[in-house]
Amino acid sequence: MRKQIAAANWKMNCTFQQGEKLLDDILSAEIELASHQLAIFAVPYPYLLMTRSEVEEEQNYYVAAQNCHDKKFGAYTGEVSAAMLHSMNVNYCVIGHSERREYNGETNAMLADKVNLCFENFITPLFCCGEPLNIREAGTQNDYVAVQLKESLFHLPADKIKNIVIAYEPIWAIGTGKTASTEQAQEIHQYLRSVIAGQYGEAVANEIPILYGGSVKANNAKELFSCADVDGGLVGGASLVAADFIEIIKALK
Ligand code: 13P
């Protein structure tokens, strides 16, 4: 079975102590994950080592960075490279979150470079795509997300892209409490998979987990994750409340 993933994106929230407690509370629920199920915590850079040491005893729990730089190394004060993450045994990295696209001017071309650097450093990218409200209202969301995939991912060979994780996060659903309906989610996830299949074939497309993100909550996760092409979620707000994220992990197929 394709991997099913509950990924927490803490964004710029929690002090170190609050983060430790949140992880302790979630891990003390001792949810046993099946071999195809993963829980991933995308935490601020200064918490990577703490989080890694919290999860490393647990089966199928992982730490992720929320970003990496698009250059290998050099005079980029304040930035963190994929090689640095690899040297800290961080195996996942969120790439191209809409907040970074919007506030940090990240382009599809820069994200292609970041994805390459992740793969060079044995890091699985959690690649985010998703349309703003005006595109959804115009009904052109499929073309919009297809361009995001093509320009950032389709230079990859099949044996690399098959290891990626995609997160579809409609911008109008992020932090708004407005979730895509199960029909909307299934429709665009299926479309994304068909675009990948068109480029790389069905077998590759069927291996890639496509997560949904945007106001995933404890009370809607099960319904969203039950869609055939929704392979879990990338969760912001609800990942900061232990009881809620526990329910979201339990909602995985
Ligand atoms: P919310 O779950 O807070 O809507 O955030 C979604 C998100 O951006 C996860 O990366």
mmCIF file of C-alpha atoms and ligand atoms in Angstrom:
data_model
loop_
_atom_site.group_PDB
_atom_site.id
_atom_site.type_symbol
_atom_site.label_atom_id
_atom_site.label_comp_id
_atom_site.label_asym_id
_atom_site.label_seq_id
_atom_site.Cartn_x
_atom_site.Cartn_y
_atom_site.Cartn_z
ATOM 1 C CA MET A 1 0.000 0.000 0.000
ATOM 2 C CA ARG A 2 1.066 3.567 -0.732
ATOM 3 C CA LYS A 3 2.503 5.414 2.279
ATOM 4 C CA GLN A 4 -0.059 7.253 4.398
ATOM 5 C CA ILE A 5 1.330 10.250 6.252
ATOM 6 C CA ALA A 6 0.239 12.567 9.047
ATOM 7 C CA ALA A 7 2.648 15.514 8.859
ATOM 8 C CA ALA A 8 2.642 18.302 11.441
ATOM 9 C CA ASN A 9 3.788 21.736 10.291
ATOM 10 C CA TRP A 10 4.413 23.804 13.408
ATOM 11 C CA LYS A 11 5.322 26.855 11.308
ATOM 12 C CA MET A 12 6.732 29.594 13.591
ATOM 13 C CA ASN A 13 4.924 28.436 16.734
ATOM 14 C CA CYS A 14 5.876 27.011 20.152
ATOM 15 C CA THR A 15 8.785 27.796 22.421
ATOM 16 C CA PHE A 16 11.355 25.020 22.773
ATOM 17 C CA GLN A 17 9.725 23.878 26.028
ATOM 18 C CA GLN A 18 6.225 23.937 24.547
ATOM 19 C CA GLY A 19 7.498 21.929 21.593
ATOM 20 C CA GLU A 20 9.076 19.309 23.848
ATOM 21 C CA LYS A 21 5.856 18.967 25.828
ATOM 22 C CA LEU A 22 3.749 18.744 22.684
ATOM 23 C CA LEU A 23 5.930 15.923 21.343
ATOM 24 C CA ASP A 24 5.933 14.140 24.709
ATOM 25 C CA ASP A 25 2.139 14.333 24.879
ATOM 26 C CA ILE A 26 1.702 13.018 21.337
ATOM 27 C CA LEU A 27 4.274 10.223 21.687
ATOM 28 C CA SER A 28 2.929 9.132 25.057
ATOM 29 C CA ALA A 29 -0.307 8.143 23.271
ATOM 30 C CA GLU A 30 1.818 5.266 21.915
ATOM 31 C CA ILE A 31 -0.048 4.997 18.644
ATOM 32 C CA GLU A 32 1.330 2.003 16.820
ATOM 33 C CA LEU A 33 1.769 2.788 13.178
ATOM 34 C CA ALA A 34 1.457 0.137 10.494
ATOM 35 C CA SER A 35 4.463 -0.260 8.191
ATOM 36 C CA HIS A 36 2.875 1.993 5.524
ATOM 37 C CA GLN A 37 1.908 4.734 8.025
ATOM 38 C CA LEU A 38 4.203 7.630 9.009
ATOM 39 C CA ALA A 39 3.986 10.590 11.384
ATOM 40 C CA ILE A 40 6.325 13.469 10.556
ATOM 41 C CA PHE A 41 6.997 16.620 12.591
ATOM 42 C CA ALA A 42 8.153 19.660 10.600
ATOM 43 C CA VAL A 43 9.596 21.863 13.313
ATOM 44 C CA PRO A 44 11.621 25.102 13.426
ATOM 45 C CA TYR A 45 15.354 24.607 12.729
ATOM 46 C CA PRO A 46 16.493 25.050 16.369
ATOM 47 C CA TYR A 47 14.227 22.179 17.437
ATOM 48 C CA LEU A 48 15.394 19.626 14.858
ATOM 49 C CA LEU A 49 17.859 17.794 17.094
ATOM 50 C CA MET A 50 15.499 17.697 20.071
ATOM 51 C CA THR A 51 12.688 16.389 17.867
ATOM 52 C CA ARG A 52 14.940 13.846 16.193
ATOM 53 C CA SER A 53 15.992 12.468 19.556
ATOM 54 C CA GLU A 54 12.332 12.353 20.723
ATOM 55 C CA VAL A 55 11.217 10.347 17.676
ATOM 56 C CA GLU A 56 14.217 8.153 16.941
ATOM 57 C CA GLU A 57 13.163 5.387 19.307
ATOM 58 C CA GLU A 58 9.694 5.299 17.749
ATOM 59 C CA GLN A 59 8.738 3.200 14.755
ATOM 60 C CA ASN A 60 7.752 5.329 11.716
ATOM 61 C CA TYR A 61 7.939 8.725 13.449
ATOM 62 C CA TYR A 62 10.238 11.271 11.757
ATOM 63 C CA VAL A 63 11.467 14.834 11.951
ATOM 64 C CA ALA A 64 11.362 17.295 9.042
ATOM 65 C CA ALA A 65 12.724 20.763 8.392
ATOM 66 C CA GLN A 66 10.272 23.382 7.148
ATOM 67 C CA ASN A 67 12.611 24.698 4.466
ATOM 68 C CA CYS A 68 16.154 24.636 3.120
ATOM 69 C CA HIS A 69 18.106 27.076 0.962
ATOM 70 C CA ASP A 70 18.316 26.788 -2.813
ATOM 71 C CA LYS A 71 22.121 27.122 -2.861
ATOM 72 C CA LYS A 72 24.602 24.470 -1.752
ATOM 73 C CA PHE A 73 26.586 26.590 0.727
ATOM 74 C CA GLY A 74 28.189 29.998 1.046
ATOM 75 C CA ALA A 75 27.608 33.570 2.133
ATOM 76 C CA TYR A 76 23.879 33.376 2.874
ATOM 77 C CA THR A 77 23.637 34.605 6.448
ATOM 78 C CA GLY A 78 20.812 33.048 8.413
ATOM 79 C CA GLU A 79 20.122 30.288 5.902
ATOM 80 C CA VAL A 80 20.307 26.497 6.273
ATOM 81 C CA SER A 81 21.430 24.125 3.515
ATOM 82 C CA ALA A 82 20.176 20.661 2.623
ATOM 83 C CA ALA A 83 23.670 19.308 3.387
ATOM 84 C CA MET A 84 23.422 20.712 6.925
ATOM 85 C CA LEU A 85 20.089 18.963 7.421
ATOM 86 C CA HIS A 86 21.551 15.711 6.115
ATOM 87 C CA SER A 87 24.490 16.034 8.511
ATOM 88 C CA MET A 88 21.933 16.143 11.364
ATOM 89 C CA ASN A 89 20.129 13.027 10.094
ATOM 90 C CA VAL A 90 17.055 14.973 9.061
ATOM 91 C CA ASN A 91 15.417 12.917 6.328
ATOM 92 C CA TYR A 92 12.441 15.074 5.311
ATOM 93 C CA CYS A 93 12.057 18.721 4.344
ATOM 94 C CA VAL A 94 8.975 20.768 3.444
ATOM 95 C CA ILE A 95 9.619 22.543 0.140
ATOM 96 C CA GLY A 96 7.558 25.320 -1.419
ATOM 97 C CA HIS A 97 4.996 25.963 1.282
ATOM 98 C CA SER A 98 2.622 28.690 0.058
ATOM 99 C CA GLU A 99 3.696 30.949 2.932
ATOM 100 C CA ARG A 100 7.301 30.808 1.713
ATOM 101 C CA ARG A 101 6.202 31.304 -1.890
ATOM 102 C CA GLU A 102 4.237 34.387 -0.791
ATOM 103 C CA TYR A 103 6.453 35.994 1.879
ATOM 104 C CA ASN A 104 9.878 34.897 0.629
ATOM 105 C CA GLY A 105 9.323 35.125 -3.105
ATOM 106 C CA GLU A 106 10.043 31.464 -3.780
ATOM 107 C CA THR A 107 9.543 30.655 -7.450
ATOM 108 C CA ASN A 108 8.917 27.310 -9.136
ATOM 109 C CA ALA A 109 12.492 27.457 -10.524
ATOM 110 C CA MET A 110 14.023 28.019 -7.054
ATOM 111 C CA LEU A 111 11.959 25.132 -5.728
ATOM 112 C CA ALA A 112 13.325 22.874 -8.473
ATOM 113 C CA ASP A 113 16.827 23.691 -7.155
ATOM 114 C CA LYS A 114 15.757 22.961 -3.571
ATOM 115 C CA VAL A 115 14.235 19.631 -4.588
ATOM 116 C CA ASN A 116 17.498 18.687 -6.352
ATOM 117 C CA LEU A 117 19.563 19.592 -3.296
ATOM 118 C CA CYS A 118 17.264 17.530 -1.081
ATOM 119 C CA PHE A 119 17.713 14.459 -3.265
ATOM 120 C CA GLU A 120 21.488 14.999 -3.452
ATOM 121 C CA ASN A 121 21.450 14.923 0.347
ATOM 122 C CA PHE A 122 19.154 11.894 0.797
ATOM 123 C CA ILE A 123 16.285 14.085 2.037
ATOM 124 C CA THR A 124 12.711 13.382 0.947
ATOM 125 C CA PRO A 125 11.017 16.621 -0.107
ATOM 126 C CA LEU A 126 7.449 17.225 1.076
ATOM 127 C CA PHE A 127 6.636 19.343 -1.952
ATOM 128 C CA CYS A 128 3.714 21.755 -1.535
ATOM 129 C CA CYS A 129 1.448 23.001 -4.278
ATOM 130 C CA GLY A 130 -1.961 24.658 -4.288
ATOM 131 C CA GLU A 131 -3.910 27.554 -5.757
ATOM 132 C CA PRO A 132 -5.056 30.902 -4.339
ATOM 133 C CA LEU A 133 -8.746 31.768 -4.028
ATOM 134 C CA ASN A 134 -9.010 33.792 -7.261
ATOM 135 C CA ILE A 135 -7.723 30.829 -9.278
ATOM 136 C CA ARG A 136 -10.217 28.473 -7.599
ATOM 137 C CA GLU A 137 -13.019 30.962 -8.297
ATOM 138 C CA ALA A 138 -11.977 31.165 -11.941
ATOM 139 C CA GLY A 139 -12.042 27.353 -12.076
ATOM 140 C CA THR A 140 -8.459 27.090 -13.377
ATOM 141 C CA GLN A 141 -6.945 25.326 -10.339
ATOM 142 C CA ASN A 142 -5.979 22.207 -12.285
ATOM 143 C CA ASP A 143 -3.820 24.118 -14.768
ATOM 144 C CA TYR A 144 -2.298 26.132 -11.923
ATOM 145 C CA VAL A 145 -1.148 23.155 -9.871
ATOM 146 C CA ALA A 146 -0.024 21.231 -12.964
ATOM 147 C CA VAL A 147 2.363 24.101 -13.814
ATOM 148 C CA GLN A 148 3.719 24.024 -10.243
ATOM 149 C CA LEU A 149 4.506 20.308 -10.608
ATOM 150 C CA LYS A 150 5.940 20.623 -14.113
ATOM 151 C CA GLU A 151 8.230 23.562 -13.352
ATOM 152 C CA SER A 152 9.567 22.252 -10.031
ATOM 153 C CA LEU A 153 9.507 18.462 -10.395
ATOM 154 C CA PHE A 154 9.288 17.180 -13.946
ATOM 155 C CA HIS A 155 13.015 17.523 -14.626
ATOM 156 C CA LEU A 156 13.509 14.662 -12.135
ATOM 157 C CA PRO A 157 14.107 11.110 -13.332
ATOM 158 C CA ALA A 158 11.425 8.555 -12.416
ATOM 159 C CA ASP A 159 13.605 6.865 -9.789
ATOM 160 C CA LYS A 160 13.829 10.175 -7.894
ATOM 161 C CA ILE A 161 10.299 11.536 -8.240
ATOM 162 C CA LYS A 162 8.818 8.241 -7.089
ATOM 163 C CA ASN A 163 10.316 8.986 -3.665
ATOM 164 C CA ILE A 164 8.780 12.431 -3.273
ATOM 165 C CA VAL A 165 5.789 13.338 -1.108
ATOM 166 C CA ILE A 166 3.374 15.918 -2.502
ATOM 167 C CA ALA A 167 1.110 18.078 -0.359
ATOM 168 C CA TYR A 168 -1.823 19.763 -2.059
ATOM 169 C CA GLU A 169 -2.690 22.807 0.031
ATOM 170 C CA PRO A 170 -5.273 25.194 -1.418
ATOM 171 C CA ILE A 171 -4.251 28.616 -0.102
ATOM 172 C CA TRP A 172 -7.879 29.575 0.572
ATOM 173 C CA ALA A 173 -8.124 26.683 3.050
ATOM 174 C CA ILE A 174 -4.925 27.363 5.023
ATOM 175 C CA GLY A 175 -5.598 28.701 8.503
ATOM 176 C CA THR A 176 -9.071 29.814 7.453
ATOM 177 C CA GLY A 177 -11.146 27.015 8.957
ATOM 178 C CA LYS A 178 -12.482 26.537 5.411
ATOM 179 C CA THR A 179 -11.618 22.977 4.352
ATOM 180 C CA ALA A 180 -11.871 21.660 0.820
ATOM 181 C CA SER A 181 -14.790 19.250 0.575
ATOM 182 C CA THR A 182 -13.925 15.587 0.180
ATOM 183 C CA GLU A 183 -15.137 15.857 -3.440
ATOM 184 C CA GLN A 184 -12.884 18.854 -4.133
ATOM 185 C CA ALA A 185 -9.917 17.154 -2.491
ATOM 186 C CA GLN A 186 -10.395 13.817 -4.258
ATOM 187 C CA GLU A 187 -10.950 15.495 -7.628
ATOM 188 C CA ILE A 188 -7.740 17.524 -7.602
ATOM 189 C CA HIS A 189 -5.628 14.776 -5.985
ATOM 190 C CA GLN A 190 -6.761 12.394 -8.717
ATOM 191 C CA TYR A 191 -5.941 15.063 -11.297
ATOM 192 C CA LEU A 192 -2.448 15.586 -9.830
ATOM 193 C CA ARG A 193 -1.843 11.856 -9.959
ATOM 194 C CA SER A 194 -2.988 11.754 -13.585
ATOM 195 C CA VAL A 195 -0.569 14.564 -14.482
ATOM 196 C CA ILE A 196 2.276 12.585 -12.896
ATOM 197 C CA ALA A 197 1.088 9.427 -14.675
ATOM 198 C CA GLY A 198 1.094 11.313 -18.000
ATOM 199 C CA GLN A 199 4.760 12.156 -17.505
ATOM 200 C CA TYR A 200 6.088 9.083 -15.687
ATOM 201 C CA GLY A 201 3.476 6.325 -16.079
ATOM 202 C CA GLU A 202 0.870 4.865 -13.730
ATOM 203 C CA ALA A 203 3.250 2.787 -11.638
ATOM 204 C CA VAL A 204 5.284 5.828 -10.544
ATOM 205 C CA ALA A 205 2.166 7.962 -10.008
ATOM 206 C CA ASN A 206 0.624 5.278 -7.832
ATOM 207 C CA GLU A 207 3.634 5.228 -5.510
ATOM 208 C CA ILE A 208 3.626 8.925 -4.645
ATOM 209 C CA PRO A 209 1.717 9.934 -1.500
ATOM 210 C CA ILE A 210 -0.387 13.065 -2.052
ATOM 211 C CA LEU A 211 -1.316 14.718 1.252
ATOM 212 C CA TYR A 212 -4.081 17.248 1.720
ATOM 213 C CA GLY A 213 -3.434 20.423 3.732
ATOM 214 C CA GLY A 214 -5.714 23.275 4.726
ATOM 215 C CA SER A 215 -7.737 23.281 7.937
ATOM 216 C CA VAL A 216 -7.378 19.545 8.566
ATOM 217 C CA LYS A 217 -8.885 19.006 12.022
ATOM 218 C CA ALA A 218 -9.519 16.078 14.365
ATOM 219 C CA ASN A 219 -13.145 16.025 13.248
ATOM 220 C CA ASN A 220 -12.620 16.052 9.459
ATOM 221 C CA ALA A 221 -9.387 14.069 9.028
ATOM 222 C CA LYS A 222 -11.021 10.654 8.750
ATOM 223 C CA GLU A 223 -13.408 11.765 6.028
ATOM 224 C CA LEU A 224 -10.687 13.529 4.020
ATOM 225 C CA PHE A 225 -8.209 10.650 4.385
ATOM 226 C CA SER A 226 -10.852 8.158 3.280
ATOM 227 C CA CYS A 227 -10.692 9.566 -0.280
ATOM 228 C CA ALA A 228 -8.893 7.146 -2.591
ATOM 229 C CA ASP A 229 -6.208 9.642 -3.653
ATOM 230 C CA VAL A 230 -5.766 11.464 -0.325
ATOM 231 C CA ASP A 231 -2.859 9.821 1.481
ATOM 232 C CA GLY A 232 -2.945 11.766 4.735
ATOM 233 C CA GLY A 233 -2.488 15.406 5.658
ATOM 234 C CA LEU A 234 -0.090 18.284 6.207
ATOM 235 C CA VAL A 235 -1.498 19.938 9.294
ATOM 236 C CA GLY A 236 -0.863 23.388 10.718
ATOM 237 C CA GLY A 237 -3.055 24.653 13.580
ATOM 238 C CA ALA A 238 -4.417 21.279 14.697
ATOM 239 C CA SER A 239 -0.887 19.841 14.936
ATOM 240 C CA LEU A 240 -0.194 22.204 17.852
ATOM 241 C CA VAL A 241 -2.819 20.532 20.055
ATOM 242 C CA ALA A 242 -1.688 17.073 21.174
ATOM 243 C CA ALA A 243 -5.171 15.552 21.476
ATOM 244 C CA ASP A 244 -6.099 16.795 18.007
ATOM 245 C CA PHE A 245 -2.948 15.589 16.264
ATOM 246 C CA ILE A 246 -3.286 12.198 17.980
ATOM 247 C CA GLU A 247 -6.754 11.858 16.414
ATOM 248 C CA ILE A 248 -5.361 12.928 13.047
ATOM 249 C CA ILE A 249 -2.621 10.262 13.193
ATOM 250 C CA LYS A 250 -5.265 7.693 14.131
ATOM 251 C CA ALA A 251 -7.344 8.753 11.098
ATOM 252 C CA LEU A 252 -4.706 7.462 8.641
ATOM 253 C CA LYS A 253 -5.807 4.664 6.344
HETATM 254 P P1 13P B 1 -3.773 24.805 8.796
HETATM 255 O O1 13P B 1 -3.926 23.341 9.110
HETATM 256 O O2 13P B 1 -3.558 25.658 9.997
HETATM 257 O O3 13P B 1 -4.868 25.306 7.889
HETATM 258 O O4 13P B 1 -2.404 24.943 7.958
HETATM 259 C C1 13P B 1 -2.214 24.125 6.863
HETATM 260 C C2 13P B 1 -0.804 24.249 6.426
HETATM 261 O O5 13P B 1 -0.389 25.267 5.918
HETATM 262 C C3 13P B 1 0.091 23.113 6.683
HETATM 263 O O6 13P B 1 1.306 23.265 6.027
#
